[in-house]
Coordinates of C-alpha atoms and ligand atoms in Angstrom, one line a residue:
X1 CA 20.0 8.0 10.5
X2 CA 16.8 7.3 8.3
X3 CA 16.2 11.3 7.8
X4 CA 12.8 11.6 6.0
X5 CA 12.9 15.7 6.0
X6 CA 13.1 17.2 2.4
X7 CA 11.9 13.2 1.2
X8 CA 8.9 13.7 -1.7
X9 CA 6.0 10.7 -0.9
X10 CA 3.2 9.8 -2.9
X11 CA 0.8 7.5 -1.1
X12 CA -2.0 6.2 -3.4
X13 CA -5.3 4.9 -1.2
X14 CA -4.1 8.1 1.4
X15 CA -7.0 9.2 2.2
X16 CA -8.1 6.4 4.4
X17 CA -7.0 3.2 6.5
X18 CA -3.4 2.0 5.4
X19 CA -3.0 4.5 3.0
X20 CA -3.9 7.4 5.5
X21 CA -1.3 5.5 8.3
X22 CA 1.3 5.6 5.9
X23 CA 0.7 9.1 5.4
X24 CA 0.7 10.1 8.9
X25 CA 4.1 8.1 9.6
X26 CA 5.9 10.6 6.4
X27 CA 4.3 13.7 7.8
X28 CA 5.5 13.1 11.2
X29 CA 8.9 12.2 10.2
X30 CA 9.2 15.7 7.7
X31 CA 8.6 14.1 4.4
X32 CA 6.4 16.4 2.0
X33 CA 3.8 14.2 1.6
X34 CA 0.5 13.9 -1.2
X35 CA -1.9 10.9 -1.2
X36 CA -4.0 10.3 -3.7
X37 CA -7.3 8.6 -3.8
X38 CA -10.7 9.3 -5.6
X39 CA -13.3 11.1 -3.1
X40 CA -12.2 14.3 -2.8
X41 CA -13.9 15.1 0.3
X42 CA -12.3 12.5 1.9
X43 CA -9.0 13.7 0.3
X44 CA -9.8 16.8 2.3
X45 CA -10.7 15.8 5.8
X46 CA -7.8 13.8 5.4
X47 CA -5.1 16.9 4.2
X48 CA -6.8 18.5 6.9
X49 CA -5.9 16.4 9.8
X50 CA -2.4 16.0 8.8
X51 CA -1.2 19.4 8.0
X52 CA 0.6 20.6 10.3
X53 CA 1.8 17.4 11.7
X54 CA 5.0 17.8 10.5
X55 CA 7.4 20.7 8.7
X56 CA 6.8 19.5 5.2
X57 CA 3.8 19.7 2.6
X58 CA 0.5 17.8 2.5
X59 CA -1.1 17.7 -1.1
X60 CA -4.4 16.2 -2.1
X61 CA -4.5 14.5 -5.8
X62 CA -8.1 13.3 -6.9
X63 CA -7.2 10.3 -9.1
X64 CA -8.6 6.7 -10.3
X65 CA -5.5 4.2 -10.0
X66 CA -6.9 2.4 -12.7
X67 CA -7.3 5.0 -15.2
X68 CA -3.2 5.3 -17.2
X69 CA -4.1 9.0 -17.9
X70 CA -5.3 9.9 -14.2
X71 CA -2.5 8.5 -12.9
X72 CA 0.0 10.4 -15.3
X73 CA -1.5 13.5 -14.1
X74 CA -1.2 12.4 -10.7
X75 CA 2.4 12.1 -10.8
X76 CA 2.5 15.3 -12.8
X77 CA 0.5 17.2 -10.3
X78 CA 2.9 16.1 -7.2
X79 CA 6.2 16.8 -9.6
X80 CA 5.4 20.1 -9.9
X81 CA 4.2 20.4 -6.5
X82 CA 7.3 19.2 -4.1
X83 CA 10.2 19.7 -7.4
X84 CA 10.3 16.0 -8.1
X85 CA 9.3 12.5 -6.1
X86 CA 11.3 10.2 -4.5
X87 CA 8.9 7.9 -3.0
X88 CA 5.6 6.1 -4.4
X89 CA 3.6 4.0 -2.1
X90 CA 1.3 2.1 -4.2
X91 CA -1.2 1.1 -1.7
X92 CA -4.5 1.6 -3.1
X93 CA -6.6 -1.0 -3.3
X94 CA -10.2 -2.6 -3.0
X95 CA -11.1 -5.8 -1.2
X96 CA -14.8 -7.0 -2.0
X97 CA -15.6 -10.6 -1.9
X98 CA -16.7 -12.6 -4.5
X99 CA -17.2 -16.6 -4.1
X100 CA -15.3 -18.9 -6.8
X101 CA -18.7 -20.7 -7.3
X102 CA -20.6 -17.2 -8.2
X103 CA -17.7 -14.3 -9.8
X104 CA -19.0 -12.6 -12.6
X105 CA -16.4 -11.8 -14.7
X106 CA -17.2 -7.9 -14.4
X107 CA -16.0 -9.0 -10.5
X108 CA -12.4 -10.2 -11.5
X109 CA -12.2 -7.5 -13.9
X110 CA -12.5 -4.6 -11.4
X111 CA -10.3 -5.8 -8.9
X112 CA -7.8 -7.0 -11.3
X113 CA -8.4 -2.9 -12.9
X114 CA -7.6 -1.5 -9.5
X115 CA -5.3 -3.6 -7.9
X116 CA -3.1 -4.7 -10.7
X117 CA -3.6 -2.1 -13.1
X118 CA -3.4 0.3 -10.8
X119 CA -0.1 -0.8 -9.2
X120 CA 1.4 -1.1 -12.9
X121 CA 0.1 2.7 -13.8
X122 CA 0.8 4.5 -10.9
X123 CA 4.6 2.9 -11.6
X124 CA 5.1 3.7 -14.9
X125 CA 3.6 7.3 -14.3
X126 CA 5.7 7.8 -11.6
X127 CA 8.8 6.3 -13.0
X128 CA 10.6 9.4 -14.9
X129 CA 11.0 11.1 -11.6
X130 CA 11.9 8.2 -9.6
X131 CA 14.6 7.6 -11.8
X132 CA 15.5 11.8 -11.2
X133 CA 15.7 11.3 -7.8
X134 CA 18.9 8.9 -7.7
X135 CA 17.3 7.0 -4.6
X136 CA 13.5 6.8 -5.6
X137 CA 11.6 3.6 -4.0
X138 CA 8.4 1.9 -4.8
X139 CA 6.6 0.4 -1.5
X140 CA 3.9 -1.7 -2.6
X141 CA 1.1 -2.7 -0.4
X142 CA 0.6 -6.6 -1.1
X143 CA -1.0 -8.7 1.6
X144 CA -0.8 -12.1 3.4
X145 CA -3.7 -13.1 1.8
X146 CA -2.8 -14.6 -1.9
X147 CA 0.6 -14.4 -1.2
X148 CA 1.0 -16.7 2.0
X149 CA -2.5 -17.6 3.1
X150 CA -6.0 -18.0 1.6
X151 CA -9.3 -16.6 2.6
X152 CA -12.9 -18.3 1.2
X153 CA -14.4 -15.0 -0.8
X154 CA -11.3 -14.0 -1.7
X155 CA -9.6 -15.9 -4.5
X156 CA -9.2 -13.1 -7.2
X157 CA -8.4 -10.4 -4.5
X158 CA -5.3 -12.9 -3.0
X159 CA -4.7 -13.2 -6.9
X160 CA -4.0 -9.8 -7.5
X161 CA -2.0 -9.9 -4.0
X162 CA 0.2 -12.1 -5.4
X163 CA 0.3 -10.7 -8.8
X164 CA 1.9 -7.4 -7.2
X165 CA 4.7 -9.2 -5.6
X166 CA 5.2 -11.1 -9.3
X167 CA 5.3 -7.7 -10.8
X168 CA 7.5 -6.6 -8.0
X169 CA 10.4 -8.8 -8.6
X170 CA 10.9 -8.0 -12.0
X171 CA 10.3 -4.5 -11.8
X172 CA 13.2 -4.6 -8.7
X173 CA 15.9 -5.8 -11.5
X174 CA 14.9 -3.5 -14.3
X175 CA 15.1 -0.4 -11.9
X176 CA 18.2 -1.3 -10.2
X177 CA 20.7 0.2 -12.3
X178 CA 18.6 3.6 -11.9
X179 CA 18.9 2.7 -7.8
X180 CA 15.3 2.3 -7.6
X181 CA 14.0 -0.2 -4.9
X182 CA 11.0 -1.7 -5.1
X183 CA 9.4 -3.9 -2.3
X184 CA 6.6 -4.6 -1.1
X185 CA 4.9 -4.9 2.7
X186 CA 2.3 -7.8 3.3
X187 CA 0.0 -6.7 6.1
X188 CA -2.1 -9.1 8.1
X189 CA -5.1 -7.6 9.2
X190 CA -5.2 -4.3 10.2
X191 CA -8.2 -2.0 11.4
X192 CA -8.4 0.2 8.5
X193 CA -11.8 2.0 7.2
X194 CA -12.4 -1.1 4.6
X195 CA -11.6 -3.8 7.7
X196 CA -14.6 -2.2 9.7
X197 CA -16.6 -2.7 7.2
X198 CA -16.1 -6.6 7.4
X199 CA -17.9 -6.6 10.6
X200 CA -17.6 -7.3 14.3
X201 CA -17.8 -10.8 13.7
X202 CA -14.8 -11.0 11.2
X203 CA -12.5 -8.8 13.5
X204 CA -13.1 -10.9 16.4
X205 CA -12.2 -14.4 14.4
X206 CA -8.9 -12.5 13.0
X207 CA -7.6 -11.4 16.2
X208 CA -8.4 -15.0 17.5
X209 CA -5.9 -16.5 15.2
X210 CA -2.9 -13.7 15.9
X211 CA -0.4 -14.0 17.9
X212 CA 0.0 -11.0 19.4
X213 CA -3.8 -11.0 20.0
X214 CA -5.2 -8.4 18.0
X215 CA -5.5 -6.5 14.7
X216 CA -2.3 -3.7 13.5
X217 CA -2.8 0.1 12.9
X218 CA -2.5 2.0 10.1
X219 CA 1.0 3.4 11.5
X220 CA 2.3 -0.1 12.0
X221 CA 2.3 -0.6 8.3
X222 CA 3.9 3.3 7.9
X223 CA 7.1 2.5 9.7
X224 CA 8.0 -0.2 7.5
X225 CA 7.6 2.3 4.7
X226 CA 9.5 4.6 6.4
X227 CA 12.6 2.2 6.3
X228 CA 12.1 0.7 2.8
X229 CA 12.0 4.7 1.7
X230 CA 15.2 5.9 3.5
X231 CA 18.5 6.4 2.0
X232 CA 19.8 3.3 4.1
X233 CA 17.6 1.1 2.7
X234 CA 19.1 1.6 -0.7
X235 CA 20.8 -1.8 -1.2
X236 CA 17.5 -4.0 -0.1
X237 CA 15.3 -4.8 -2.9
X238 CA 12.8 -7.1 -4.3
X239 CA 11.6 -7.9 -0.8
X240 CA 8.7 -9.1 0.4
X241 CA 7.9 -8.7 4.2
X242 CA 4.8 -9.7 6.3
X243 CA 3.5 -6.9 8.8
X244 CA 1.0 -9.3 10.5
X245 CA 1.4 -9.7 14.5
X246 CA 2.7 -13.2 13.8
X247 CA -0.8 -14.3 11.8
X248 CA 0.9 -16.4 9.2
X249 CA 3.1 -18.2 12.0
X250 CA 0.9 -20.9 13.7
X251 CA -0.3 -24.3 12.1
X252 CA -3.5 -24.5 14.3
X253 CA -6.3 -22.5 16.5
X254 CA -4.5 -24.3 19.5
X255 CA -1.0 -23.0 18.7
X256 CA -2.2 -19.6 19.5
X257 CA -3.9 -20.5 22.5
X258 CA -7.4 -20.3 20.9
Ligands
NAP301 P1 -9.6 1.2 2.8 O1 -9.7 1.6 4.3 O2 -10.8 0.8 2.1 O3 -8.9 2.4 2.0 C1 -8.7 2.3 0.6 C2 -8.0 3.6 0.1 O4 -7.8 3.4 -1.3 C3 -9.0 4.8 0.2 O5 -8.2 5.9 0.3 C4 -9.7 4.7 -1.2 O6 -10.2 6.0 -1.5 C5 -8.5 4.3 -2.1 N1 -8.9 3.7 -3.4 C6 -9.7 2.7 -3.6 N2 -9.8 2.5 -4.9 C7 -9.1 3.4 -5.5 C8 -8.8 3.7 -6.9 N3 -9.3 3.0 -7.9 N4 -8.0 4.8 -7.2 C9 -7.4 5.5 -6.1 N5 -7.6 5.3 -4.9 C10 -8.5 4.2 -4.5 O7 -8.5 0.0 2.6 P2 -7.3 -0.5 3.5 O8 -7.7 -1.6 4.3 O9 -6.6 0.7 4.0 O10 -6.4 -1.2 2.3 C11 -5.4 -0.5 1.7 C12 -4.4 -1.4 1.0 O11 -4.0 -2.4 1.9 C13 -5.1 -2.3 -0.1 O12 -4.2 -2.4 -1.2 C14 -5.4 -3.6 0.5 O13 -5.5 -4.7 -0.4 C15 -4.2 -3.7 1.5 N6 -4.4 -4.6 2.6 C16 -5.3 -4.2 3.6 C17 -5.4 -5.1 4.7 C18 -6.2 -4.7 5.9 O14 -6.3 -5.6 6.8 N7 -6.9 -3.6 6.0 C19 -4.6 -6.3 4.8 C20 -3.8 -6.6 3.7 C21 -3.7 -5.7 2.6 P3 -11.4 6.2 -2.5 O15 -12.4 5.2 -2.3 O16 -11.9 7.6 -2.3 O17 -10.8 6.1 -3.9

């Protein structure tokens, strides 16, 4: 059951936080596994720790999710790496904040380049060979905030949240008849690289308001992946599904004890 050996995964965003969770989670379960991101050095620290983890391959791809051409060569890199791709996660992504009252539009334009954009290229680059595989899946990394919940800072990020899942649901139907999944995983908060950057004071509020009492890993957001990219989950598409601790359950402070 859910045998990930000999399984080709591209993880966009791999070299860090989510992307790098995800990453470990394939490596670990025999995937040959490349992530993609734009520092190279972190690309590097990051192929470093996970070789080895696992029988398969680990490949670094420098690329810009927003940029169509990068992300064609991207794809073309890891196809001629691993033979052909079964997997995309489409998890990179940027999260700066930006108040309604103050946005430039430059603002809405890069997030909207990154995290819209970016989800749309890295598809359609990716798509001959998902197609070749005869079980490819798309696993897009949404969130909970835009598509369930709202955060002050963050309307055009939850925006392009939401727009993912819009773009997910008709992407699902076109790619069905090639048995090509597509779904997507909405994480709560998790302690990735970007959430440290929030601040002590931020973590501390989120955990408050979560069920289970504290932020996710990385790795808690990989396992779903891991299911949504196995053979089994070949009938289950066009989904959805929160990864939170329980964040987007309770109606009040006091309902979580806080
Ligand atoms: P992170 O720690 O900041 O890592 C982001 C990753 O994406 C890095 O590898 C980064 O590498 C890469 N990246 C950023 N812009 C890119 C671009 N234009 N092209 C290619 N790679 C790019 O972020 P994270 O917290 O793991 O978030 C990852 C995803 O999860 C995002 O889509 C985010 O919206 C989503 N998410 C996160 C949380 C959370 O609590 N952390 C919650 C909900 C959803 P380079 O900078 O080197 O390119």
């Amino acid at each position: 059951m859910f045998d990930l050996q000999h399984r080709t995964v591209l993880v966009t965003g791999g070299s860090k936080g989510i992307g790098r969770g995800i990453a470990s989670v394939f490596v670990r379960a025999g995937a040959d596994v490349a992530i993609a991101a734009r520092s190279a050095g972190d690309i590097d620290a990051c192929v470093a720790a996970l070789d080895g983890l696992g029988p398969g391959k680990v490949l670094g791809v420098v690329a810009d999710v927003s940029d169509r051409a990068a992300c064609d060569a991207m794809a073309a890199t890891v196809v001629d790496a691993f033979g052909g791709l079964d997997v995309l996660c489409a998890n990179a992504g940027i999260f700066p904040d930006a108040p309604l009252a103050t946005m430039t539009p430059e603002q809405l334009n890069e997030i909207f380049a990154v995290n819209v954009n970016g989800t749309f290229f890295s598809v359609q680059a990716c798509l001959d060979a998902l197609i070749a595989s005869g079980s490819g899946r798309v696993i897009l990394t949404s969130s909970i905030t835009g598509p369930i919940t709202g955060f002050p800072g963050w309307s055009h990020y939850g925006a392009t949240k939401a727009a993912q899942l819009g773009f997910m649901r008709t992407a699902a139907i076109e790619l069905a008849k090639h048995k090509v999944t597509v779904n997507a995983v909405l994480p709560g908060n998790i302690m990735s690289e970007g959430m440290v950057e929030m601040g002590e004071e931020y973590i501390n509020g989120m955990a408050r308001s979560i069920p289970m009492g504290a932020l996710g890993e990385p790795e808690d957001i990989g396992y779903l992946a891991a299911f949504l990219a196995s053979r089994e989950a070949g009938y289950l598409t066009g989904q959805a599904i929160a990864v939170d601790g329980g964040q987007v359950l309770p109606e009040s402070l006091e309902a979580v004890g806080g």
